[in-house]
Amino acid sequence: MDNGRIEQIIDKHEGAASSLIQILLEIQSENHWLPKEALTRVSERLGVPLTRVLHIATFYKAFSLVPKGRHAVHICTGTACHVRGAQRILDAVQDTAGIKPGETDLDMRFSLETVNCLGCCALGPVMEINGKTYGKISPAETAAVLQKYE
Amino acid sequence: MSKVLLKIDGRAVEAKEGMTILEAAQSAGITIPTLCHHEKLDPYGACRICTVEVEINGRTRYAVSCVYPVEKNLLVRTRSAKVDRIRKMILQLLLCHAPDSEQLLDLAKEYGADRDRFEQETSFCIHCGLCVRYCAEVKQKNAVGFINRGTKREISFVPELAVLECWRCKECFPLCPTSALQAAYVFIESLKQGDDSPALLSYNK
């Protein structure tokens, strides 16, 4: 993400300190993570101390301070999905992608994350990629789904 | 500013409106134990050790005196069986983090807290926020702050800022009720000086 785009996002919010979280969210959604340079720039422009920005950026799980892959893979391990075999889905995805939950592969293709409930328990077991939900999925089908994402 | 009359430990105390119970008690010479309180800083209410019994219209409840504003006809009891029990529990929980803090051990003796009551998880920080708030409010440097949340919450220096400001300030060191900051600093200094420095030798023992 280039600096110009960060400036643009800050300008859109008129550099108001109260828009800190909104600005961080926008950078996060475009860049998939918050690089140090972005945090320093936001802190300078908004006049919010860097410690405060870091406090907020590490507080919310929506923000990541480490690089994330292009596609966010979420596998639900909530109660309903768990009893319908979420662990086997997770194992299959781990095998295909070669990463454990919380990790990102070297090509920056996938970031794998387990979540506790996606709110559609009737579809369990559920896998979600970039917000698109794949319900009632079987371990064998996961590889084909992952292949659709480059 | 209008005056507010209240009773603390049976003594009539006159306080200004907007004062906290803790300030009113201190002005009357009544001591309430505190860990996260500092007169130069805004009230924070982190350690809860200053919990007192408050009675309004015959109803009793437990309030944190450093953030509770005085009210008319308030009855405050700074020591009671339940207050002591609350403080004892808080101390036992804090002692898991900093079992050798002198300030905590002194209080533990007074309230009969057992430092081995819970499994120890020595992080040395009790999250009182004194260093963080002092740096932000008094020095306005913001070189130290909190990161993460919940059980993973900890204090963290911003290296770029700390290298410019901290070495000649160090004013947050004496504030720390567990001396965690100072211990970390002494340890790192001793690493720089090599193996024979006294601090490192005592650490290795």
PDB file of C-alpha atoms in Angstrom, chain A residues 11-98:
ATOM      1  CA  ASP A  11      -8.015  13.246   4.098  1.00  0.00           C
ATOM      2  CA  LYS A  12     -11.390  11.602   3.581  1.00  0.00           C
ATOM      3  CA  HIS A  13     -11.896  11.735   7.350  1.00  0.00           C
ATOM      4  CA  GLU A  14     -10.507  15.296   7.497  1.00  0.00           C
ATOM      5  CA  GLY A  15      -7.741  14.161   9.811  1.00  0.00           C
ATOM      6  CA  ALA A  16     -10.096  14.003  12.781  1.00  0.00           C
ATOM      7  CA  ALA A  17      -8.716  12.163  15.791  1.00  0.00           C
ATOM      8  CA  SER A  18     -12.177  10.736  16.480  1.00  0.00           C
ATOM      9  CA  SER A  19     -12.043   8.834  13.166  1.00  0.00           C
ATOM     10  CA  LEU A  20      -8.967   6.860  14.205  1.00  0.00           C
ATOM     11  CA  ILE A  21     -10.673   3.471  14.260  1.00  0.00           C
ATOM     12  CA  GLN A  22     -12.479   4.108  10.945  1.00  0.00           C
ATOM     13  CA  ILE A  23      -9.196   5.076   9.277  1.00  0.00           C
ATOM     14  CA  LEU A  24      -7.411   2.018  10.643  1.00  0.00           C
ATOM     15  CA  LEU A  25     -10.303  -0.195   9.480  1.00  0.00           C
ATOM     16  CA  GLU A  26     -10.094   1.201   5.949  1.00  0.00           C
ATOM     17  CA  ILE A  27      -6.347   0.665   5.761  1.00  0.00           C
ATOM     18  CA  GLN A  28      -6.826  -2.832   7.175  1.00  0.00           C
ATOM     19  CA  SER A  29      -9.497  -3.746   4.627  1.00  0.00           C
ATOM     20  CA  GLU A  30      -7.444  -2.522   1.646  1.00  0.00           C
ATOM     21  CA  ASN A  31      -4.040  -3.709   2.754  1.00  0.00           C
ATOM     22  CA  HIS A  32      -5.070  -6.719   4.920  1.00  0.00           C
ATOM     23  CA  TRP A  33      -2.701  -5.556   7.645  1.00  0.00           C
ATOM     24  CA  LEU A  34      -1.370  -2.413   9.334  1.00  0.00           C
ATOM     25  CA  PRO A  35       2.304  -1.772   8.574  1.00  0.00           C
ATOM     26  CA  LYS A  36       4.331   0.264  11.039  1.00  0.00           C
ATOM     27  CA  GLU A  37       4.747   3.132   8.538  1.00  0.00           C
ATOM     28  CA  ALA A  38       0.974   3.419   8.203  1.00  0.00           C
ATOM     29  CA  LEU A  39       0.512   3.564  11.985  1.00  0.00           C
ATOM     30  CA  THR A  40       3.208   6.224  12.373  1.00  0.00           C
ATOM     31  CA  ARG A  41       1.702   8.307   9.581  1.00  0.00           C
ATOM     32  CA  VAL A  42      -1.819   8.039  11.029  1.00  0.00           C
ATOM     33  CA  SER A  43      -0.461   8.995  14.446  1.00  0.00           C
ATOM     34  CA  GLU A  44       1.333  12.068  13.020  1.00  0.00           C
ATOM     35  CA  ARG A  45      -1.567  13.266  10.903  1.00  0.00           C
ATOM     36  CA  LEU A  46      -4.263  12.824  13.546  1.00  0.00           C
ATOM     37  CA  GLY A  47      -2.123  14.107  16.399  1.00  0.00           C
ATOM     38  CA  VAL A  48      -2.804  10.937  18.367  1.00  0.00           C
ATOM     39  CA  PRO A  49       0.221   9.529  20.249  1.00  0.00           C
ATOM     40  CA  LEU A  50       1.671   6.353  18.748  1.00  0.00           C
ATOM     41  CA  THR A  51       1.183   4.484  22.032  1.00  0.00           C
ATOM     42  CA  ARG A  52      -2.542   5.224  21.826  1.00  0.00           C
ATOM     43  CA  VAL A  53      -2.708   4.039  18.191  1.00  0.00           C
ATOM     44  CA  LEU A  54      -0.860   0.846  19.148  1.00  0.00           C
ATOM     45  CA  HIS A  55      -3.150   0.348  22.141  1.00  0.00           C
ATOM     46  CA  ILE A  56      -6.173   0.435  19.836  1.00  0.00           C
ATOM     47  CA  ALA A  57      -4.591  -1.525  16.987  1.00  0.00           C
ATOM     48  CA  THR A  58      -3.627  -4.359  19.353  1.00  0.00           C
ATOM     49  CA  PHE A  59      -6.932  -4.237  21.244  1.00  0.00           C
ATOM     50  CA  TYR A  60      -9.290  -5.151  18.400  1.00  0.00           C
ATOM     51  CA  LYS A  61      -9.032  -8.497  16.675  1.00  0.00           C
ATOM     52  CA  ALA A  62     -10.114  -6.873  13.395  1.00  0.00           C
ATOM     53  CA  PHE A  63      -6.653  -5.316  13.094  1.00  0.00           C
ATOM     54  CA  SER A  64      -3.505  -7.216  12.261  1.00  0.00           C
ATOM     55  CA  LEU A  65       0.027  -5.984  12.826  1.00  0.00           C
ATOM     56  CA  VAL A  66       1.513  -8.863  10.827  1.00  0.00           C
ATOM     57  CA  PRO A  67       1.095  -9.335   7.057  1.00  0.00           C
ATOM     58  CA  LYS A  68      -1.972 -11.304   6.029  1.00  0.00           C
ATOM     59  CA  GLY A  69      -2.616 -13.284   2.856  1.00  0.00           C
ATOM     60  CA  ARG A  70      -4.824 -12.145  -0.025  1.00  0.00           C
ATOM     61  CA  HIS A  71      -7.648 -14.452   1.050  1.00  0.00           C
ATOM     62  CA  ALA A  72      -8.929 -14.737   4.596  1.00  0.00           C
ATOM     63  CA  VAL A  73     -10.072 -18.298   5.312  1.00  0.00           C
ATOM     64  CA  HIS A  74     -12.263 -18.625   8.385  1.00  0.00           C
ATOM     65  CA  ILE A  75     -13.286 -22.028   9.657  1.00  0.00           C
ATOM     66  CA  CYS A  76     -16.056 -22.140  12.208  1.00  0.00           C
ATOM     67  CA  THR A  77     -15.326 -24.292  15.242  1.00  0.00           C
ATOM     68  CA  GLY A  78     -18.406 -23.244  17.207  1.00  0.00           C
ATOM     69  CA  THR A  79     -20.509 -25.899  18.932  1.00  0.00           C
ATOM     70  CA  ALA A  80     -22.805 -26.705  15.996  1.00  0.00           C
ATOM     71  CA  CYS A  81     -19.973 -26.879  13.456  1.00  0.00           C
ATOM     72  CA  HIS A  82     -17.805 -28.773  15.916  1.00  0.00           C
ATOM     73  CA  VAL A  83     -20.311 -31.617  16.307  1.00  0.00           C
ATOM     74  CA  ARG A  84     -20.731 -31.727  12.533  1.00  0.00           C
ATOM     75  CA  GLY A  85     -17.027 -32.287  11.999  1.00  0.00           C
ATOM     76  CA  ALA A  86     -15.350 -28.859  11.855  1.00  0.00           C
ATOM     77  CA  GLN A  87     -12.094 -30.413  13.024  1.00  0.00           C
ATOM     78  CA  ARG A  88     -11.932 -32.617   9.938  1.00  0.00           C
ATOM     79  CA  ILE A  89     -12.573 -29.597   7.688  1.00  0.00           C
ATOM     80  CA  LEU A  90      -9.804 -27.740   9.511  1.00  0.00           C
ATOM     81  CA  ASP A  91      -7.415 -30.686   9.103  1.00  0.00           C
ATOM     82  CA  ALA A  92      -8.170 -30.907   5.377  1.00  0.00           C
ATOM     83  CA  VAL A  93      -7.613 -27.161   4.871  1.00  0.00           C
ATOM     84  CA  GLN A  94      -4.402 -27.288   6.894  1.00  0.00           C
ATOM     85  CA  ASP A  95      -3.148 -30.082   4.668  1.00  0.00           C
ATOM     86  CA  THR A  96      -4.053 -28.285   1.435  1.00  0.00           C
ATOM     87  CA  ALA A  97      -2.818 -24.832   2.394  1.00  0.00           C
ATOM     88  CA  GLY A  98       0.085 -26.048   4.518  1.00  0.00           C
TER      89      GLY A  98
END
